[in-house]
PDB file of C-alpha atoms in Angstrom:
ATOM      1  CA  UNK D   1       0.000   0.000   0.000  1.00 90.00           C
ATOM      2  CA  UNK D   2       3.009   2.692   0.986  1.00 89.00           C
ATOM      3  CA  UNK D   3       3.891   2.151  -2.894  1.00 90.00           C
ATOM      4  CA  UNK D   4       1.134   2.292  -4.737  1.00 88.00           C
ATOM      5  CA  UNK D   5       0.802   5.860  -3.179  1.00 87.00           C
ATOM      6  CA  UNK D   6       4.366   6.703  -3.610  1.00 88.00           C
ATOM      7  CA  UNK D   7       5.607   6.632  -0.294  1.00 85.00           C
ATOM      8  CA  UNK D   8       3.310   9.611   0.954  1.00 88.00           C
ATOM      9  CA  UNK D   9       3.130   7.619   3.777  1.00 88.00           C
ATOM     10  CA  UNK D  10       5.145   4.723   5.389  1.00 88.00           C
ATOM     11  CA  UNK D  11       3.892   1.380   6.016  1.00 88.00           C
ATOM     12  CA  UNK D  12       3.588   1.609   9.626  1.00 88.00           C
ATOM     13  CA  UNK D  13       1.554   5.322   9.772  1.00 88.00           C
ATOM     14  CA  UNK D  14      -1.028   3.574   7.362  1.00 86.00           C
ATOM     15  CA  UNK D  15      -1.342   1.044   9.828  1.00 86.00           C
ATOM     16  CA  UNK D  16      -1.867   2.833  12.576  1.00 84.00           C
ATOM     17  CA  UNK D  17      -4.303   4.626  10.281  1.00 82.00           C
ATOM     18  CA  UNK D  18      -6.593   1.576  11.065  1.00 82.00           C
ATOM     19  CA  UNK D  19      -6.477   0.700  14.696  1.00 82.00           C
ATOM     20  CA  UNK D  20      -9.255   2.828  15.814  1.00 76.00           C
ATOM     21  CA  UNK D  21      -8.201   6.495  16.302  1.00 83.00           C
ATOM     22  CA  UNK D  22      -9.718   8.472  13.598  1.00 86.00           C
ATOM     23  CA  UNK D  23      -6.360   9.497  11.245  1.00 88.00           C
ATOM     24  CA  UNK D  24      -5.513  12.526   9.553  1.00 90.00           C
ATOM     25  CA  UNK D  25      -7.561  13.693   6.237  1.00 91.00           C
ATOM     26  CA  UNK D  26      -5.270  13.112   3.950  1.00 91.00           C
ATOM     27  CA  UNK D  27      -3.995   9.815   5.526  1.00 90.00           C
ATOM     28  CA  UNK D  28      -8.184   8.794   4.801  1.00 92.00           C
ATOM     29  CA  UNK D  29      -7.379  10.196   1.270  1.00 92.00           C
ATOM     30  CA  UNK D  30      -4.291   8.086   0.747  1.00 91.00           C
ATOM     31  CA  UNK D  31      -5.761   4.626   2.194  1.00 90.00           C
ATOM     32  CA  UNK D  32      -8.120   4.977  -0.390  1.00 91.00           C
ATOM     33  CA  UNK D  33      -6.279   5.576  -3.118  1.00 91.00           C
ATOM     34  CA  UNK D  34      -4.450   2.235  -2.241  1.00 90.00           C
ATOM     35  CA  UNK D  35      -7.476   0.371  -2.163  1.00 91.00           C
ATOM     36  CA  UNK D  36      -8.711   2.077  -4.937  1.00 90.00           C
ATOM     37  CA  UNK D  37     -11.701   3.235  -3.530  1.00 91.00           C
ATOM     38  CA  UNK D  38     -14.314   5.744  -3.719  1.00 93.00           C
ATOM     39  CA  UNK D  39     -12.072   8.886  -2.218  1.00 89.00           C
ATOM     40  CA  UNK D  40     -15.568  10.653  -1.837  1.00 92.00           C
ATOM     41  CA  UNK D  41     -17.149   7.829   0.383  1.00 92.00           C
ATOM     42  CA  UNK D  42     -13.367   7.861   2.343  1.00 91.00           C
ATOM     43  CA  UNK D  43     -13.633  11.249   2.941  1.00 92.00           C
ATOM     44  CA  UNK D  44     -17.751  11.112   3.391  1.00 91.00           C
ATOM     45  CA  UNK D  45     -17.094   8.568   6.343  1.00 91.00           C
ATOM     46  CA  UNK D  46     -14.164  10.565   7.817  1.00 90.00           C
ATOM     47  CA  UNK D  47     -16.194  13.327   8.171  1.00 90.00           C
ATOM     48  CA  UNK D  48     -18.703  11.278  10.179  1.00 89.00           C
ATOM     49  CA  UNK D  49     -16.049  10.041  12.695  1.00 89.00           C
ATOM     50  CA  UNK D  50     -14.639  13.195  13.567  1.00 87.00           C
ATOM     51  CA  UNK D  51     -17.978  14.564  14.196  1.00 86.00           C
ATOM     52  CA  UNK D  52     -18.903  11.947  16.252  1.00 87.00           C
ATOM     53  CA  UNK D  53     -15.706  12.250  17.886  1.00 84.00           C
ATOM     54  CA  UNK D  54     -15.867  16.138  18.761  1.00 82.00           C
ATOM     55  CA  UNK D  55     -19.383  15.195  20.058  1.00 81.00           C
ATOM     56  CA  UNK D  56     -18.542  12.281  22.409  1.00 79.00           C
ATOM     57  CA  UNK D  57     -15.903  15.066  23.872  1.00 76.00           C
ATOM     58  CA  UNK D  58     -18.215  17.706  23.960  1.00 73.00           C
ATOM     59  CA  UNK D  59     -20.671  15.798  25.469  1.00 72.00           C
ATOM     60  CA  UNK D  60     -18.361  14.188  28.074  1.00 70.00           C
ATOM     61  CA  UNK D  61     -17.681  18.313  28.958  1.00 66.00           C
ATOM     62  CA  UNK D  62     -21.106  18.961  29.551  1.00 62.00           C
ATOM     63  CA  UNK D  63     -23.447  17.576  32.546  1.00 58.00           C
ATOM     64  CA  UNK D  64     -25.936  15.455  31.578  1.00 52.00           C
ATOM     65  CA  UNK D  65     -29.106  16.828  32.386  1.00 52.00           C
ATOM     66  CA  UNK D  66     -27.788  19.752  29.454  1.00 60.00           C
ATOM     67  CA  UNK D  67     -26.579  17.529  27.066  1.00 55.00           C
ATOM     68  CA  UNK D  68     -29.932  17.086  24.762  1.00 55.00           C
ATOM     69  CA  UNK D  69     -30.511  20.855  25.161  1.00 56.00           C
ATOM     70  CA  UNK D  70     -26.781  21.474  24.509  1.00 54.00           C
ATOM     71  CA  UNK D  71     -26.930  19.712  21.257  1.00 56.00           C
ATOM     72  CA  UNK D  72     -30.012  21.440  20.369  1.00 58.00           C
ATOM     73  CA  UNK D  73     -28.590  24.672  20.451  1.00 59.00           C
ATOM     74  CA  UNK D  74     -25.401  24.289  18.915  1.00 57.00           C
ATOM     75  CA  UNK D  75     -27.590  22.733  15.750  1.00 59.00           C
ATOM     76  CA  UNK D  76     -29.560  25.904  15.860  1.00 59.00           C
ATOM     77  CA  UNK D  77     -26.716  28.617  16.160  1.00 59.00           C
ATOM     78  CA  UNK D  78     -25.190  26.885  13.220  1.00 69.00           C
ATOM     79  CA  UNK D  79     -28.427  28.435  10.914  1.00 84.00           C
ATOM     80  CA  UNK D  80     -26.571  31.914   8.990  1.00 89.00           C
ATOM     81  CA  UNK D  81     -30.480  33.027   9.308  1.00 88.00           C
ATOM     82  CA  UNK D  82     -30.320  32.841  13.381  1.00 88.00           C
ATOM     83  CA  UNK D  83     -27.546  34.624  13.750  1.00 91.00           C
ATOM     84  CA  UNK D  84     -27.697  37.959  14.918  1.00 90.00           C
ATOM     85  CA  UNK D  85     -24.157  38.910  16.753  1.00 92.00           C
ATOM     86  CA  UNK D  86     -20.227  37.927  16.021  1.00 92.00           C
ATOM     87  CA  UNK D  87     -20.392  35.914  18.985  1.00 92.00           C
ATOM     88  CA  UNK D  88     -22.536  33.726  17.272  1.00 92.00           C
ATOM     89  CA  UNK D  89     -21.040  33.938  14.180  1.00 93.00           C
ATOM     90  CA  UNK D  90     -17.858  32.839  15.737  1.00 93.00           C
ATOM     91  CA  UNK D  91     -19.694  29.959  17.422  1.00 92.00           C
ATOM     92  CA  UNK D  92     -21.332  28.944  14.241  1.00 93.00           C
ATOM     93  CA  UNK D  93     -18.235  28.431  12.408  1.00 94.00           C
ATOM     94  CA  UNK D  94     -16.449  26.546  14.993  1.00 93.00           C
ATOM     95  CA  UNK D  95     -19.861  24.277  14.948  1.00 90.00           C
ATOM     96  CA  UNK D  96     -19.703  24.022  11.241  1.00 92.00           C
ATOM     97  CA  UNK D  97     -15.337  23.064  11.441  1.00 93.00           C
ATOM     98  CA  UNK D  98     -16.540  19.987  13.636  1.00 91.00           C
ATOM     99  CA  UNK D  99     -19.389  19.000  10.869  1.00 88.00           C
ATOM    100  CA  UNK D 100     -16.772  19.048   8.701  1.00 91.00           C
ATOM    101  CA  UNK D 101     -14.400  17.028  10.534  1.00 91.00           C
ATOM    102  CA  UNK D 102     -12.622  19.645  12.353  1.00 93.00           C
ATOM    103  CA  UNK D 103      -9.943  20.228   9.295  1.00 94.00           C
ATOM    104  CA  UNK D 104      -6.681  21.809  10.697  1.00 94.00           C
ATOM    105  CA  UNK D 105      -5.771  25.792  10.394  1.00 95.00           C
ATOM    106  CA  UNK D 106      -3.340  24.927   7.992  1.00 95.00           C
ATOM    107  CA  UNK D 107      -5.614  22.725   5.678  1.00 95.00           C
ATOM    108  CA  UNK D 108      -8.191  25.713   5.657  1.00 96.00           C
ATOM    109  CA  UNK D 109      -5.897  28.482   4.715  1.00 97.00           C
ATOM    110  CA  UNK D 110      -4.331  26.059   1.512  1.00 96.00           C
ATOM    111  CA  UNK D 111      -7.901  25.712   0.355  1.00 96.00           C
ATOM    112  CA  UNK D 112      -8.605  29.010   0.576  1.00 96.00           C
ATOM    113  CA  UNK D 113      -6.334  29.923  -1.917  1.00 96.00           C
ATOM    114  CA  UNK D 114      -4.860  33.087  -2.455  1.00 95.00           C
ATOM    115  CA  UNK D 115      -6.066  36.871  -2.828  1.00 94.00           C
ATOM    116  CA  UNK D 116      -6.057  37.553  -6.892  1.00 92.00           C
ATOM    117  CA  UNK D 117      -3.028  39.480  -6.833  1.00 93.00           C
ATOM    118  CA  UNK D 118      -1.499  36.162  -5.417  1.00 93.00           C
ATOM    119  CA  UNK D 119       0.394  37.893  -2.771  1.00 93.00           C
ATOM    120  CA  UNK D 120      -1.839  36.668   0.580  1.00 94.00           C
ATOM    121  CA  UNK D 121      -3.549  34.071   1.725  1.00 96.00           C
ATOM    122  CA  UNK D 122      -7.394  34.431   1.468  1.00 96.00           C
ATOM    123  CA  UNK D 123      -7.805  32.953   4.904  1.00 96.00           C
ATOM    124  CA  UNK D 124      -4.296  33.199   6.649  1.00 96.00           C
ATOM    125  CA  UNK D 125      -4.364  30.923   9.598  1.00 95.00           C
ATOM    126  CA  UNK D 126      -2.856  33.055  12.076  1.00 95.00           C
ATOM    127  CA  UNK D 127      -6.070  35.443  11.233  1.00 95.00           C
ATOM    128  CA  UNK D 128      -8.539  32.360  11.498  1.00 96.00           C
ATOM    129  CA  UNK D 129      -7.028  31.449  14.798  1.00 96.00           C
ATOM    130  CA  UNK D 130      -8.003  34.670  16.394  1.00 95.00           C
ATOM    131  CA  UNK D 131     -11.207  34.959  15.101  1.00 95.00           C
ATOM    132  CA  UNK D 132     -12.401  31.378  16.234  1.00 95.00           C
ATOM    133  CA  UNK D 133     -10.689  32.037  20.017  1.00 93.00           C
ATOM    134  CA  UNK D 134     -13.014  35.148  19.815  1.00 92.00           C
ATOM    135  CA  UNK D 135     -10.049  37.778  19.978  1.00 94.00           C
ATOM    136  CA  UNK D 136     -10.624  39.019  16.559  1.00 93.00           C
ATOM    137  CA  UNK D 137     -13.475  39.344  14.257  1.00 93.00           C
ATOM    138  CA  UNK D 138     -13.691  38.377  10.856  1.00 94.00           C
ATOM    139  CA  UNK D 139     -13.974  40.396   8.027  1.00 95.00           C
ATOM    140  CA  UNK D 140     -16.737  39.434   5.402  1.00 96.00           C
ATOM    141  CA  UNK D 141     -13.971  38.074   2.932  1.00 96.00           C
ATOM    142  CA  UNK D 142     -13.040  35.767   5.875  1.00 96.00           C
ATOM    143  CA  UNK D 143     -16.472  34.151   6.285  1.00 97.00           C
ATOM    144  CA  UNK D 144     -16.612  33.750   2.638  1.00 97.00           C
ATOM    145  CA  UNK D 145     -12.847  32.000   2.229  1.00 97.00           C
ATOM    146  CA  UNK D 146     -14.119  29.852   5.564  1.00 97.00           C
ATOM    147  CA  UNK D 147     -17.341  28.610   3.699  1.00 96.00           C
ATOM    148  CA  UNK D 148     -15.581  27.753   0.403  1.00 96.00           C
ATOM    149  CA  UNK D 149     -12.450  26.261   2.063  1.00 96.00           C
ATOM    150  CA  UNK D 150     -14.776  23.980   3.727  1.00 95.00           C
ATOM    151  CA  UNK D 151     -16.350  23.010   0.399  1.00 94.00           C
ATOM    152  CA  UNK D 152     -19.797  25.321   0.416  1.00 93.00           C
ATOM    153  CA  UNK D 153     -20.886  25.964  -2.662  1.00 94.00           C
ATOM    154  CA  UNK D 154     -21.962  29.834  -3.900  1.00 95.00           C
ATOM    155  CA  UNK D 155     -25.534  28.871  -2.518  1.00 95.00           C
ATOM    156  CA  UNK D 156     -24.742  28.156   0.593  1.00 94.00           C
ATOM    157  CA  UNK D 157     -22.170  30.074   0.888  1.00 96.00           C
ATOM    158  CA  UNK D 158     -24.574  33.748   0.063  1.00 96.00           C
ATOM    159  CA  UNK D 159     -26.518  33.392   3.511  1.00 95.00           C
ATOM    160  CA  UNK D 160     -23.692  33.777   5.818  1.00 96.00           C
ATOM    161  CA  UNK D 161     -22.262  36.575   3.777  1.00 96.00           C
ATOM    162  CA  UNK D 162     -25.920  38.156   4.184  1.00 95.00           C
ATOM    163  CA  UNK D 163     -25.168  36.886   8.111  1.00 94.00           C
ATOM    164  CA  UNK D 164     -22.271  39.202   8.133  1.00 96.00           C
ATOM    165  CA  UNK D 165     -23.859  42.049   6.273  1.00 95.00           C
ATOM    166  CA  UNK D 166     -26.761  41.908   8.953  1.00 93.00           C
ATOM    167  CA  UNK D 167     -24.377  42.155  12.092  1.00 94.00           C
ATOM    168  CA  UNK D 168     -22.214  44.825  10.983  1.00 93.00           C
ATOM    169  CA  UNK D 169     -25.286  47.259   9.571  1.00 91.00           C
ATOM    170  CA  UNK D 170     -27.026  46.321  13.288  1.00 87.00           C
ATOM    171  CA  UNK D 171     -23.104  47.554  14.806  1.00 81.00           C
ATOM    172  CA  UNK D 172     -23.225  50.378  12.862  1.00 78.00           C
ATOM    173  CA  UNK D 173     -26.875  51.460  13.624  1.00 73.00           C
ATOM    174  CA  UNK D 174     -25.500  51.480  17.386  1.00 66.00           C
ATOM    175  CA  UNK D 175     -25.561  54.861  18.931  1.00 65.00           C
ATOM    176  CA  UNK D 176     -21.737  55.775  20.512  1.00 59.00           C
ATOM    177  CA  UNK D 177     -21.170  54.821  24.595  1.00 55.00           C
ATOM    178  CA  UNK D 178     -21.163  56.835  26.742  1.00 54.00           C
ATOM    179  CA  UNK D 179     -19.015  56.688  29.833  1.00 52.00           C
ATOM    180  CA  UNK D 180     -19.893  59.124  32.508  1.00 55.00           C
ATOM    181  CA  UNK D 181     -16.470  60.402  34.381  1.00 52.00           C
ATOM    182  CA  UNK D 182     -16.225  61.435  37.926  1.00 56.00           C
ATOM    183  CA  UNK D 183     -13.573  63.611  39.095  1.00 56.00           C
ATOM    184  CA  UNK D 184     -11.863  61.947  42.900  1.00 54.00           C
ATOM    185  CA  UNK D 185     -10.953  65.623  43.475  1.00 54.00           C
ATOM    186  CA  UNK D 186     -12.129  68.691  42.786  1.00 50.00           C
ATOM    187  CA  UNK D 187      -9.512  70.978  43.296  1.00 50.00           C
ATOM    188  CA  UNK D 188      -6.994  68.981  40.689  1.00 46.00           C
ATOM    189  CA  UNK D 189      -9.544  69.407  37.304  1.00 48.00           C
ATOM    190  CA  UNK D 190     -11.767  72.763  38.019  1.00 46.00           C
ATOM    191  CA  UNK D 191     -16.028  72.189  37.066  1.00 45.00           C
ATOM    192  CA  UNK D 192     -16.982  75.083  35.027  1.00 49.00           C
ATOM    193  CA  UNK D 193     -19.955  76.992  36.150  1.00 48.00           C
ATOM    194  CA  UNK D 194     -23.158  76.239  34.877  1.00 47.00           C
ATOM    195  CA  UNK D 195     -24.943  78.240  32.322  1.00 48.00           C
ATOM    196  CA  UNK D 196     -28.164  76.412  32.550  1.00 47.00           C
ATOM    197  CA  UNK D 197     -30.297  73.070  33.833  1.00 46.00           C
ATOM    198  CA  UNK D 198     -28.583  70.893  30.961  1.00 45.00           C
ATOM    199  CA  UNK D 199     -24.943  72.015  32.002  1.00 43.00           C
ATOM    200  CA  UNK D 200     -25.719  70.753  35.744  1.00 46.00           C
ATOM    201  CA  UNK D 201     -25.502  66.926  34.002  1.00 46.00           C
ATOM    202  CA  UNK D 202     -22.135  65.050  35.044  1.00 46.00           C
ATOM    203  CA  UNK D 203     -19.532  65.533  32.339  1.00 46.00           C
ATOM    204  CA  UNK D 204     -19.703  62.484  29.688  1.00 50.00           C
ATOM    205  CA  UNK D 205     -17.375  61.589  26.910  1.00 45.00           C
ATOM    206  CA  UNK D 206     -18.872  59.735  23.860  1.00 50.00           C
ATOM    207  CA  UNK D 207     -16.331  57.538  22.737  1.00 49.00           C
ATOM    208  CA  UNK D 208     -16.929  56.465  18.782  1.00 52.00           C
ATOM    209  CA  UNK D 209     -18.501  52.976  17.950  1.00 51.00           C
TER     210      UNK D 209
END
């Protein structure tokens, strides 16, 4: 079998390919090929055992008495049409990685591709990292590259750019905070004297969006 695929992987990593633990993608992809079989059914059944797997661990995280209502959930953030925040955009996409068979950083930002000038990465994994830890959030051309990396066609791919398009309109519809400052001590920054009722108000700063 290591031959017929050209040495892409030794003997001994295709055999522990088959004692139980669910391998590596394109270990699945390279089995097949040496048993000339359907690479679509390989890959098909590979994405069934690394869902189940990331279920049996998130399920084994969570107590039982939440575990039916858990799994409910997740299944509905995952809908582009429920989602109303980035928080649950980021949730959404880690929910739709582990339907997919939790494909690495790495295998995500090769398919991708490349910006059209071919000098970036569509989906650079150092930027996709961030974004599903939640200390970044993505742009729309990030969603996109996420949806057709993990093999979405245009389709399904359109509702969670509209997804995107909803959250940042709602973000930008948001008036500006406002945080109210007190001053410890009086004598260090002087209150100007009030002209009339509205001046009386504590002094606010509006800090942009």
């Amino acid at each position: 079998m290591a031959k017929l695929i050209g040495y892409r992987f030794t003997a001994t990593m295709l055999s522990r390919g088959a004692s139980g633990k669910v391998p590596s993608r394109k270990l699945v992809e390279a089995y097949a090929q040496a048993c000339d079989a359907d690479p679509a059914d390989a890959i098909r059944l590979w994405k069934a055992a690394r869902r189940s797997e990331e279920e049996l661990r998130r399920r084994e995280e969570t107590t039982t008495e939440f575990q039916d209502l858990a799994t409910s959930v997740r299944s509905a953030l995952t809908h582009p049409e429920l989602i109303e925040t980035f928080g649950q955009l980021r949730r959404a996409m880690i929910q739709v990685r582990a339907r997919e068979g939790q494909p690495s950083l790495g295998y995500l930002q090769s398919e991708a591709g490349r910006t059209a000038d071919g000098r970036h990465f569509r989906l650079p994994k150092s930027s996709l990292s961030a974004v599903l830890r939640g200390e970044a959030v993505p742009s729309r051309e990030h969603v996109t590259a996420f949806m057709e990396a993990l093999g979405a066609s245009p389709r399904k791919v359109r509702p969670w750019e509209r997804a995107w398009d909803r959250i940042a309109q709602t973000h930008a519809r948001q008036p500006p905070a406002v945080v109210e400052i007190r001053v410890a001590d009086g004598r260090a920054t002087p209150t100007p004297r009030p002209t009339d009722d509205r001046s009386r108000e504590r002094p606010r700063l509006r800090l942009p969006p």
